[in-house]
mmCIF file of C-alpha atoms in Angstrom:
data_model
loop_
_atom_site.group_PDB
_atom_site.id
_atom_site.type_symbol
_atom_site.label_atom_id
_atom_site.label_comp_id
_atom_site.label_asym_id
_atom_site.label_seq_id
_atom_site.Cartn_x
_atom_site.Cartn_y
_atom_site.Cartn_z
ATOM 1 C CA MET A 1 8.927 -13.282 18.836
ATOM 2 C CA LEU A 2 5.139 -13.471 18.881
ATOM 3 C CA THR A 3 3.525 -16.885 18.792
ATOM 4 C CA PHE A 4 1.227 -18.045 16.016
ATOM 5 C CA ASN A 5 -1.805 -17.419 18.235
ATOM 6 C CA GLU A 6 -0.631 -13.933 19.239
ATOM 7 C CA LYS A 7 -0.191 -13.031 15.573
ATOM 8 C CA LEU A 8 -3.629 -14.438 14.775
ATOM 9 C CA VAL A 9 -5.230 -12.205 17.403
ATOM 10 C CA ILE A 10 -3.596 -9.108 15.877
ATOM 11 C CA ILE A 11 -4.463 -10.064 12.292
ATOM 12 C CA GLU A 12 -8.036 -11.089 13.072
ATOM 13 C CA ALA A 13 -8.636 -7.667 14.651
ATOM 14 C CA PHE A 14 -8.705 -6.277 11.082
ATOM 15 C CA ASP A 15 -12.314 -6.865 10.036
ATOM 16 C CA GLU A 16 -11.489 -6.218 6.386
ATOM 17 C CA LEU A 17 -9.302 -9.347 6.246
ATOM 18 C CA GLU A 18 -10.787 -12.754 5.530
ATOM 19 C CA ARG A 19 -9.123 -15.889 6.865
ATOM 20 C CA LYS A 20 -8.298 -18.714 4.419
ATOM 21 C CA ASN A 21 -6.811 -21.919 5.834
ATOM 22 C CA VAL A 22 -4.207 -23.501 3.554
ATOM 23 C CA SER A 23 -2.049 -26.633 3.747
ATOM 24 C CA LEU A 24 0.162 -27.739 6.653
ATOM 25 C CA GLY A 25 -1.733 -25.640 9.218
ATOM 26 C CA ARG A 26 -0.780 -22.399 7.505
ATOM 27 C CA VAL A 27 -3.200 -19.489 7.170
ATOM 28 C CA ASN A 28 -3.635 -16.731 4.593
ATOM 29 C CA PHE A 29 -5.657 -13.562 5.110
ATOM 30 C CA GLN A 30 -7.187 -11.900 2.079
ATOM 31 C CA PHE A 31 -8.296 -8.339 1.467
ATOM 32 C CA GLN A 32 -11.190 -8.656 -0.964
ATOM 33 C CA ASN A 33 -11.431 -4.885 -1.663
ATOM 34 C CA SER A 34 -7.845 -4.685 -2.908
ATOM 35 C CA ILE A 35 -7.222 -2.377 -5.864
ATOM 36 C CA SER A 36 -4.463 -4.761 -6.927
ATOM 37 C CA ASP A 37 -4.522 -8.351 -8.112
ATOM 38 C CA LYS A 38 -2.865 -9.061 -4.779
ATOM 39 C CA LYS A 39 -5.599 -10.220 -2.422
ATOM 40 C CA ASN A 40 -3.387 -12.028 0.118
ATOM 41 C CA ILE A 41 -2.228 -9.512 2.712
ATOM 42 C CA VAL A 42 -0.962 -12.225 5.069
ATOM 43 C CA TYR A 43 0.666 -15.147 3.300
ATOM 44 C CA HIS A 44 1.440 -18.559 4.822
ATOM 45 C CA LEU A 45 1.305 -17.685 8.512
ATOM 46 C CA HIS A 46 2.767 -20.889 9.914
ATOM 47 C CA PRO A 47 2.127 -22.463 13.338
ATOM 48 C CA ASN A 48 5.833 -21.896 14.114
ATOM 49 C CA GLY A 49 5.185 -18.112 13.948
ATOM 50 C CA ASN A 50 6.766 -17.495 10.579
ATOM 51 C CA GLY A 51 4.796 -15.761 7.844
ATOM 52 C CA TYR A 52 4.701 -12.917 5.364
ATOM 53 C CA VAL A 53 2.776 -9.707 4.765
ATOM 54 C CA TYR A 54 2.415 -8.186 1.309
ATOM 55 C CA ALA A 55 4.050 -4.741 1.315
ATOM 56 C CA GLY A 56 4.815 -4.345 -2.379
ATOM 57 C CA HIS A 57 3.329 -0.833 -2.420
ATOM 58 C CA LEU A 58 5.203 0.333 0.685
ATOM 59 C CA ALA A 59 8.629 1.871 0.173
ATOM 60 C CA SER A 60 9.437 1.893 3.897
ATOM 61 C CA TYR A 61 9.727 -1.917 4.158
ATOM 62 C CA ASP A 62 12.425 -4.206 2.821
ATOM 63 C CA SER A 63 10.414 -6.721 0.809
ATOM 64 C CA ASP A 64 11.475 -9.583 -1.440
ATOM 65 C CA GLU A 65 10.920 -9.710 -5.221
ATOM 66 C CA LYS A 66 7.267 -10.668 -4.637
ATOM 67 C CA GLY A 67 6.688 -7.705 -2.311
ATOM 68 C CA LEU A 68 6.580 -9.880 0.816
ATOM 69 C CA VAL A 69 7.999 -8.952 4.233
ATOM 70 C CA ASN A 70 8.917 -11.722 6.678
ATOM 71 C CA ILE A 71 7.116 -11.102 9.998
ATOM 72 C CA ARG A 72 8.784 -13.841 12.060
ATOM 73 C CA ASP A 73 10.476 -11.417 14.488
ATOM 74 C CA PHE A 74 7.939 -8.570 14.424
ATOM 75 C CA SER A 75 6.594 -7.144 17.671
ATOM 76 C CA ALA A 76 2.851 -6.672 18.155
ATOM 77 C CA ASP A 77 3.151 -2.947 17.355
ATOM 78 C CA GLN A 78 5.274 -3.576 14.269
ATOM 79 C CA LEU A 79 2.859 -6.181 12.924
ATOM 80 C CA HIS A 80 -0.190 -4.006 13.585
ATOM 81 C CA HIS A 81 1.440 -1.009 11.862
ATOM 82 C CA LEU A 82 2.529 -3.060 8.835
ATOM 83 C CA LEU A 83 -0.952 -4.540 8.395
ATOM 84 C CA LYS A 84 -2.570 -1.120 8.700
ATOM 85 C CA GLU A 85 -0.221 0.324 6.067
ATOM 86 C CA ALA A 86 -0.581 -2.675 3.733
ATOM 87 C CA ILE A 87 -4.378 -2.446 3.836
ATOM 88 C CA ARG A 88 -4.283 1.324 3.329
ATOM 89 C CA ALA A 89 -1.983 0.949 0.318
ATOM 90 C CA LEU A 90 -4.351 -1.522 -1.327
ATOM 91 C CA SER A 91 -7.587 0.306 -0.465
ATOM 92 C CA PRO A 92 -9.471 2.226 -3.130
ATOM 93 C CA ILE A 93 -9.554 5.999 -2.827
ATOM 94 C CA GLU A 94 -12.797 7.601 -3.843
ATOM 95 C CA LYS A 95 -12.477 10.148 -6.598
ATOM 96 C CA THR A 96 -13.148 13.600 -5.184
ATOM 97 C CA ALA A 97 -14.889 16.517 -6.882
ATOM 98 C CA ALA A 98 -11.574 18.403 -6.793
ATOM 99 C CA GLU A 99 -9.832 15.551 -8.611
ATOM 100 C CA GLU A 100 -12.588 15.468 -11.237
ATOM 101 C CA ALA A 101 -12.339 19.248 -11.752
ATOM 102 C CA ILE A 102 -8.565 19.123 -12.245
ATOM 103 C CA VAL A 103 -8.139 15.917 -14.185
ATOM 104 C CA GLY A 104 -11.267 15.537 -16.291
ATOM 105 C CA ASP A 105 -10.390 12.943 -18.921
ATOM 106 C CA SER A 106 -6.594 13.421 -18.647
ATOM 107 C CA ASP A 107 -4.296 10.597 -17.670
ATOM 108 C CA LYS A 108 -3.344 10.864 -14.027
ATOM 109 C CA GLU A 109 -1.660 9.043 -11.185
ATOM 110 C CA ARG A 110 -2.647 9.114 -7.534
ATOM 111 C CA TRP A 111 0.093 9.261 -4.912
ATOM 112 C CA VAL A 112 -0.435 8.938 -1.143
ATOM 113 C CA ASP A 113 1.776 9.267 1.906
ATOM 114 C CA GLY A 114 1.702 7.546 5.291
ATOM 115 C CA GLU A 115 -0.930 9.981 6.549
ATOM 116 C CA ASN A 116 -3.199 9.241 3.560
ATOM 117 C CA ASN A 117 -2.617 12.659 1.974
ATOM 118 C CA LEU A 118 -3.441 12.439 -1.710
ATOM 119 C CA LEU A 119 -1.523 14.126 -4.532
ATOM 120 C CA ILE A 120 -2.548 13.890 -8.180
ATOM 121 C CA LEU A 121 0.117 13.812 -10.913
ATOM 122 C CA VAL A 122 -1.234 14.977 -14.284
ATOM 123 C CA TYR A 123 0.442 15.505 -17.661
ATOM 124 C CA GLU A 124 -0.944 18.724 -19.121
ATOM 125 C CA ASN A 125 0.390 21.521 -21.308
ATOM 126 C CA GLU A 126 3.689 19.670 -21.850
ATOM 127 C CA ALA A 127 4.429 19.563 -18.098
ATOM 128 C CA TRP A 128 3.963 17.108 -15.227
ATOM 129 C CA ASN A 129 1.863 18.894 -12.606
ATOM 130 C CA ILE A 130 1.243 17.801 -9.026
ATOM 131 C CA TYR A 131 -1.987 18.892 -7.373
ATOM 132 C CA PHE A 132 -3.036 18.864 -3.735
ATOM 133 C CA GLY A 133 -6.799 19.321 -3.834
ATOM 134 C CA LEU A 134 -7.472 22.170 -6.264
ATOM 135 C CA ASN A 135 -4.029 23.699 -5.714
ATOM 136 C CA LEU A 136 -1.056 23.252 -8.019
ATOM 137 C CA ASP A 137 1.724 22.083 -5.705
ATOM 138 C CA ALA A 138 4.614 21.602 -8.152
ATOM 139 C CA SER A 139 5.393 21.379 -11.865
ATOM 140 C CA PHE A 140 8.154 19.434 -13.628
ATOM 141 C CA ASP A 141 9.458 19.095 -17.169
ATOM 142 C CA THR A 142 9.790 15.305 -17.017
ATOM 143 C CA TYR A 143 7.924 12.442 -15.405
ATOM 144 C CA GLU A 144 11.160 11.234 -13.804
ATOM 145 C CA GLU A 145 11.628 14.566 -11.984
ATOM 146 C CA ALA A 146 8.051 14.500 -10.709
ATOM 147 C CA GLU A 147 8.362 10.864 -9.592
ATOM 148 C CA GLU A 148 11.636 11.562 -7.774
ATOM 149 C CA PHE A 149 10.071 14.545 -5.983
ATOM 150 C CA LEU A 150 7.057 12.495 -4.872
ATOM 151 C CA ARG A 151 9.183 9.612 -3.586
ATOM 152 C CA GLU A 152 11.502 11.988 -1.695
ATOM 153 C CA GLU A 153 8.427 13.499 -0.041
ATOM 154 C CA GLY A 154 7.330 10.039 1.153
ATOM 155 C CA PHE A 155 4.567 9.368 -1.381
ATOM 156 C CA THR A 156 3.873 6.083 -3.153
ATOM 157 C CA ARG A 157 1.868 5.505 -6.308
ATOM 158 C CA ARG A 158 -1.632 4.061 -5.868
#
């Protein structure tokens, strides 16, 4: 298990996180550019080494009902990877010209995978269409079918 100070070194290496000291020697780290109401990426890192990372948008981690993952027994590599993924999941994605050309004013959802590949899910012409760039990747009759396909392919909604 990493010590409190070892975890601090890893967390503080992420320039986009801002340290906030809280009660009983615990520390939170906030991501101010979060697209979610969730600003705390690291929650209640305690001097005993226990703490939590918000991973509510990451399907590959077993989180509690609040989306928190306990990092008490994480290795340095595991903690670094989780933080990188948590920040990526809460980072805004700039709208591309391709997205604008496809979507226009239609309702859409953005889905990304672990490699930051972006797929756009759009309801048009009574079908749920998935686009990769300007290319139609797949089409489904129902939202549930499209959502299942995206999740099976390792994508999460942004």
